[in-house]
XYZ file of C-alpha atoms in Angstrom:
421
model
C -71.056 131.890 -24.355
C -69.926 132.672 -21.043
C -67.203 135.152 -22.183
C -69.927 136.892 -24.274
C -72.192 137.105 -21.393
C -69.050 138.417 -19.078
C -68.240 141.193 -21.683
C -71.897 142.272 -21.940
C -71.975 143.431 -18.550
C -70.880 146.751 -16.947
C -67.230 147.251 -16.299
C -65.776 147.575 -12.995
C -64.076 150.732 -14.349
C -67.076 152.485 -16.061
C -67.522 155.523 -13.891
C -63.355 156.418 -14.479
C -63.863 159.882 -16.293
C -61.502 160.802 -18.936
C -58.011 162.918 -18.068
C -57.565 166.300 -19.453
C -54.958 166.355 -22.147
C -51.480 167.466 -20.984
C -51.504 171.442 -21.997
C -47.978 170.907 -23.177
C -47.956 167.181 -24.727
C -51.545 167.993 -25.996
C -50.173 170.768 -28.344
C -48.171 168.098 -30.058
C -50.837 165.990 -30.740
C -53.044 168.450 -31.808
C -50.136 169.749 -34.154
C -49.319 166.062 -35.557
C -53.364 165.700 -36.555
C -53.210 169.219 -38.365
C -53.009 168.681 -42.205
C -51.781 172.226 -43.211
C -48.219 172.600 -44.901
C -48.180 175.784 -43.058
C -48.668 174.424 -39.417
C -45.620 175.360 -36.976
C -44.953 173.853 -33.535
C -44.008 176.537 -30.780
C -45.362 174.433 -28.032
C -43.119 171.180 -26.862
C -39.758 171.915 -25.713
C -37.568 170.192 -28.393
C -34.854 171.019 -30.010
C -34.938 171.743 -34.013
C -32.177 172.728 -36.294
C -32.371 175.748 -38.908
C -34.366 173.280 -41.262
C -36.686 172.302 -38.541
C -35.778 168.996 -38.455
C -34.778 166.679 -34.637
C -30.890 166.863 -34.338
C -29.113 164.054 -32.867
C -25.422 165.332 -31.763
C -22.698 164.068 -33.634
C -20.844 163.737 -30.367
C -23.793 161.096 -29.643
C -23.525 159.292 -32.772
C -19.852 158.729 -32.174
C -20.694 157.380 -28.494
C -23.507 155.100 -30.309
C -21.035 153.626 -32.594
C -18.472 152.729 -30.080
C -20.990 151.330 -27.737
C -22.680 149.269 -30.551
C -19.082 148.055 -31.537
C -17.537 147.154 -28.353
C -18.695 143.389 -28.075
C -17.929 143.243 -24.157
C -21.116 145.290 -23.433
C -23.969 143.443 -22.227
C -27.540 144.518 -21.343
C -27.333 143.568 -17.819
C -29.561 145.392 -15.171
C -27.956 148.387 -13.731
C -28.005 148.950 -9.948
C -30.820 150.314 -8.436
C -29.064 153.656 -7.890
C -27.507 153.819 -11.517
C -24.646 153.014 -13.867
C -21.522 153.610 -11.431
C -19.433 155.836 -14.006
C -22.291 158.173 -14.892
C -22.851 158.482 -10.977
C -19.365 159.908 -10.801
C -19.294 162.254 -13.315
C -22.572 163.770 -13.318
C -22.269 166.002 -9.867
C -18.683 167.069 -11.601
C -20.677 168.651 -14.460
C -23.365 170.446 -12.215
C -21.078 171.350 -8.826
C -17.978 171.492 -10.653
C -15.125 169.290 -10.797
C -13.106 170.654 -7.948
C -16.529 171.294 -5.841
C -15.503 170.662 -2.054
C -19.038 168.592 -1.780
C -17.864 166.299 -4.956
C -14.291 165.857 -3.712
C -15.273 165.088 -0.018
C -17.944 162.453 -1.202
C -20.709 164.758 0.516
C -22.836 164.228 -2.601
C -25.566 161.450 -2.678
C -26.127 160.625 -6.433
C -28.835 158.840 -7.958
C -29.354 157.947 -11.406
C -33.075 158.946 -12.715
C -35.519 158.878 -15.651
C -34.454 162.673 -16.813
C -35.178 165.585 -14.928
C -39.122 164.667 -14.094
C -38.011 161.037 -12.467
C -35.435 163.312 -10.263
C -38.192 165.837 -9.143
C -40.256 162.752 -7.941
C -37.652 160.857 -6.327
C -36.659 164.191 -4.532
C -40.020 164.728 -3.451
C -40.799 161.351 -2.224
C -37.853 161.604 -0.285
C -38.683 165.217 1.273
C -41.988 163.544 2.334
C -40.531 160.742 4.100
C -38.686 163.220 6.364
C -40.296 166.265 5.907
C -43.696 165.724 5.090
C -45.146 168.960 6.500
C -42.761 171.182 4.233
C -44.644 173.649 2.021
C -43.009 173.739 -1.290
C -42.981 177.234 -2.866
C -43.129 177.009 -6.384
C -42.592 179.987 -8.903
C -45.636 181.817 -10.644
C -45.695 181.100 -13.505
C -43.480 177.886 -13.661
C -43.354 174.492 -15.727
C -46.674 172.870 -15.605
C -45.585 169.828 -14.060
C -43.719 171.046 -10.966
C -46.997 171.546 -8.758
C -48.351 167.699 -9.975
C -45.124 166.138 -9.023
C -44.781 167.350 -5.464
C -48.678 166.940 -4.761
C -48.615 163.411 -6.061
C -45.701 162.733 -3.080
C -48.295 164.006 -0.877
C -46.673 167.293 -0.030
C -48.708 170.457 -0.449
C -47.606 173.586 -2.977
C -48.052 177.131 -3.015
C -46.378 179.993 -5.300
C -44.022 182.804 -4.835
C -44.238 185.766 -6.849
C -41.960 185.860 -9.748
C -42.607 187.509 -13.244
C -44.005 191.277 -13.365
C -46.313 192.699 -16.129
C -43.581 193.702 -18.278
C -42.059 189.762 -18.179
C -39.338 191.102 -15.743
C -38.411 189.414 -12.707
C -40.601 190.712 -9.821
C -37.398 189.882 -7.440
C -39.189 192.205 -4.908
C -41.948 190.168 -4.592
C -39.999 186.752 -4.991
C -38.186 187.629 -2.038
C -40.999 188.743 0.060
C -42.874 186.095 -0.408
C -39.859 183.160 0.154
C -38.885 185.317 3.500
C -42.568 185.080 4.782
C -42.488 180.903 4.344
C -42.244 178.934 7.185
C -39.007 177.749 8.219
C -38.008 173.983 6.512
C -40.140 174.785 3.361
C -38.883 173.607 0.386
C -38.318 176.047 -2.262
C -38.370 174.852 -6.113
C -35.583 177.128 -7.873
C -34.602 176.849 -11.915
C -30.954 176.740 -12.053
C -30.919 178.570 -15.256
C -33.149 179.373 -18.195
C -36.097 179.646 -16.452
C -39.061 177.743 -17.835
C -41.556 179.435 -19.103
C -40.115 182.699 -18.892
C -36.401 183.034 -19.886
C -36.056 185.181 -17.077
C -33.356 184.350 -14.640
C -32.159 186.528 -11.350
C -28.785 187.649 -11.859
C -25.831 186.782 -9.752
C -26.359 189.573 -7.266
C -29.873 188.419 -6.982
C -29.108 184.788 -6.461
C -26.918 185.912 -3.545
C -29.992 187.690 -1.924
C -31.951 184.521 -2.517
C -29.038 182.301 -1.003
C -29.415 184.631 2.085
C -33.143 184.085 2.354
C -33.172 180.239 1.684
C -30.459 180.309 4.842
C -32.294 182.458 6.999
C -35.996 180.258 6.467
C -33.591 177.144 6.741
C -35.331 176.065 3.244
C -35.181 172.757 1.550
C -33.334 174.018 -1.603
C -34.227 172.221 -4.888
C -32.549 173.068 -8.283
C -34.526 171.908 -10.966
C -31.670 171.776 -14.084
C -32.868 171.179 -17.207
C -30.859 173.589 -19.475
C -26.980 173.448 -18.197
C -24.918 174.438 -21.302
C -28.198 174.572 -23.608
C -29.064 178.195 -22.301
C -25.941 180.325 -22.983
C -23.568 177.808 -24.418
C -21.235 177.697 -21.483
C -21.803 174.551 -19.119
C -19.772 176.677 -16.239
C -21.986 180.057 -16.781
C -25.119 178.079 -16.578
C -24.346 176.338 -13.164
C -23.083 179.504 -11.365
C -26.424 179.737 -9.269
C -25.843 175.973 -7.868
C -21.929 176.411 -7.463
C -22.364 179.610 -5.296
C -24.965 177.849 -3.043
C -23.130 174.566 -2.599
C -19.413 175.645 -3.084
C -19.221 179.270 -1.906
C -22.395 179.332 0.753
C -21.887 175.308 1.577
C -25.683 175.243 1.950
C -27.443 171.888 2.025
C -29.308 171.372 -1.369
C -30.907 169.146 -3.950
C -30.104 169.432 -7.740
C -31.884 167.739 -10.474
C -30.666 167.209 -14.057
C -31.740 166.518 -17.008
C -29.889 165.552 -20.038
C -32.532 165.829 -22.431
C -32.016 169.339 -23.945
C -28.211 169.414 -23.625
C -27.613 166.348 -25.227
C -30.849 165.834 -27.312
C -31.835 162.605 -25.731
C -35.491 163.065 -25.190
C -36.383 159.672 -25.680
C -33.636 158.013 -23.455
C -35.021 159.629 -20.064
C -31.659 160.149 -18.683
C -31.004 162.274 -15.439
C -29.670 162.452 -11.865
C -30.857 163.480 -8.187
C -27.766 165.284 -6.528
C -28.256 165.583 -2.525
C -25.375 167.696 -1.441
C -24.818 167.570 2.459
C -22.481 168.613 5.315
C -21.144 165.079 5.789
C -19.945 162.092 3.821
C -22.005 160.003 6.295
C -25.189 161.649 5.894
C -24.821 161.336 1.803
C -24.289 157.648 2.173
C -27.366 157.165 4.278
C -29.261 159.503 1.874
C -28.047 157.410 -0.751
C -29.171 154.001 0.505
C -32.980 155.944 1.178
C -33.233 157.036 -2.469
C -32.260 153.378 -3.544
C -35.326 152.476 -1.329
C -37.705 154.863 -3.292
C -36.423 153.628 -6.813
C -36.661 150.057 -5.883
C -40.640 149.811 -5.863
C -41.245 152.734 -7.998
C -39.360 151.348 -11.142
C -36.569 149.381 -9.533
C -33.919 150.528 -11.715
C -32.818 153.237 -14.295
C -32.126 153.013 -18.178
C -28.594 151.776 -19.638
C -28.180 153.021 -22.824
C -28.541 156.853 -22.055
C -26.618 156.602 -19.306
C -23.956 154.831 -21.272
C -24.246 157.739 -23.987
C -23.541 160.594 -21.058
C -20.532 159.056 -19.827
C -19.153 158.007 -23.088
C -19.117 161.532 -24.010
C -18.277 163.267 -20.790
C -15.212 160.486 -20.311
C -13.614 161.042 -23.666
C -11.838 164.941 -23.974
C -12.324 165.175 -27.371
C -16.075 163.938 -27.596
C -16.448 166.628 -24.479
C -15.259 169.225 -26.506
C -17.498 168.472 -29.350
C -20.312 168.324 -27.162
C -19.485 171.991 -25.932
C -19.167 172.854 -29.521
C -22.535 171.971 -30.440
C -24.208 173.308 -27.243
C -22.497 176.951 -28.278
C -23.930 175.853 -32.099
C -27.729 175.061 -30.189
C -27.409 178.384 -28.125
C -26.465 180.706 -30.724
C -29.298 179.368 -33.066
C -31.895 180.206 -30.739
C -30.172 183.571 -29.562
C -30.360 184.669 -33.623
C -34.111 183.427 -33.644
C -34.749 185.828 -30.846
C -33.354 188.577 -32.690
C -34.855 187.346 -36.110
C -38.531 187.296 -34.808
C -38.004 190.781 -33.019
C -36.759 191.866 -36.010
C -39.517 190.501 -38.264
C -41.860 192.009 -35.738
C -40.406 195.519 -35.682
C -40.135 195.014 -39.697
C -43.758 195.181 -39.728
C -45.183 197.664 -37.104
C -46.361 194.993 -34.863
C -47.797 196.328 -31.896
C -46.621 194.879 -28.445
C -49.243 192.316 -26.952
C -50.636 194.914 -24.406
C -50.223 198.362 -22.692
C -47.719 196.948 -20.373
C -45.416 196.886 -23.074
C -43.490 199.536 -25.437
C -41.660 197.193 -27.595
C -41.100 193.245 -28.039
C -37.525 193.590 -26.541
C -38.510 191.138 -23.544
C -38.066 188.370 -26.443
C -34.221 189.058 -26.757
C -33.592 189.732 -22.884
C -34.788 186.430 -21.747
C -32.800 183.082 -22.382
C -33.040 180.052 -22.797
C -35.492 177.798 -25.336
C -38.714 179.545 -24.370
C -39.804 182.920 -25.097
C -42.611 184.071 -22.777
C -44.147 186.991 -25.463
C -47.044 188.255 -23.431
C -49.637 187.241 -25.773
C -53.117 186.413 -24.397
C -55.067 182.966 -24.297
C -57.664 184.546 -27.126
C -54.104 185.344 -28.843
C -52.941 181.883 -28.772
C -56.325 180.798 -29.874
C -56.276 182.705 -33.241
C -52.721 181.892 -33.810
C -53.510 178.126 -33.789
C -57.129 178.504 -35.237
C -56.588 180.788 -38.260
C -52.710 180.488 -38.700
C -51.904 176.724 -37.738
C -49.273 177.930 -35.170
C -49.367 175.894 -32.221
C -48.029 177.129 -28.630
C -49.468 177.079 -25.152
C -52.068 178.879 -23.995
C -50.071 181.322 -21.840
C -47.813 182.461 -24.934
C -45.056 180.575 -24.276
C -43.118 179.740 -27.655
C -40.587 177.418 -28.107
C -37.984 179.008 -29.872
C -36.700 175.864 -31.150
C -39.366 175.786 -33.692
C -38.585 179.403 -35.317
C -36.221 179.053 -38.160
C -35.532 181.390 -41.031
C -37.746 179.792 -43.618
C -41.158 180.402 -40.847
C -40.072 183.381 -38.627
C -41.882 186.106 -41.008
C -44.977 184.044 -41.344
C -44.929 183.589 -37.092
C -44.306 187.394 -37.287
C -47.250 188.336 -39.410
C -49.584 186.073 -37.728
C -48.381 187.478 -34.296
C -49.483 190.960 -35.921
C -52.961 189.625 -37.184
C -53.857 187.903 -33.956
C -53.110 191.395 -31.683
C -55.191 193.508 -34.316
C -58.139 191.089 -34.499
C -58.413 190.947 -30.936
C -58.331 194.644 -30.543
C -61.330 195.030 -32.174
C -63.416 192.620 -30.431
């Protein structure tokens, strides 16, 4: 009776409001609830093969077999900073094996809960030692960037990035970063900018490095697509290596192994902080551990083992690089196929700023920033069961030979229908 009486009272949490659905993950929820056999998911950024199925890489399957069959391995806690062998090899992948910062021990490394976790650790560290640093994030950018830094108590703003024809607004970007207060934090996308797929050229990166140095900026490179973007690990790391190795700039680099290893559910990544001395790196490492310990105590084991087993074994690493090229090539092929399908049916460009659909093939990585409006996207979903984010971003991994013409026809219908409104 007492329990029933207590349950009948008002909850102390009754005033809690319903949080809005995540704009990206909410697309997946809506897609899963749709019973239509025609439905297509172009929302969440996860790779699919040419049959539209999730893919576990062959190198990962082999590494899992070796781990499972090694009875000497256990499931004990990892140290706070992560798996030692992973911590040794992951900075080599992004900075290069012969990077002076790596060779000289000037990189503080902390294993993280994929790229999101690495960003949050970086944000907390910046808030501890540079609380007044304004965080500059590209407009547009990944939807979680502002929230991550704000949750750490930092203030965020934007810098110009994209022009009206889906090209890089380089002059606007440089002007905004050049006007930033000294000591500001600049969040840069290492490769395959999300959501646009538009990256600076190497010459443009050099100018951006000049601006970062002149403004004494805290540089944060967010790396989610190394190897997946172009199929070449070295090429995709060029910007980071130029800043760190050629220019000798101090910087933070996050790494995610979700996309390039297909380890979405393992949440494996790292935060690297490259600085000017080994002693400073050691002190930063100690502080990163101090952030992790009360946040989640220590990171996950299985994903770190998988990545390490592959990268330490020459044959498995070669297989991984081969599979990266296969994934990258399929995405590139689907970009061309979609544009060809649009041209074949004389689909008009998304708005008057465009003369063609060539911006889809000039972009790189998982996403295509199509130029479609929110109204276009709502019609794609409501009438054609094609799910994407409202800003017109398509996950090209969701496009395959069996649905590309259906997607193109739906895009044409959406554009023509909206033009009549």
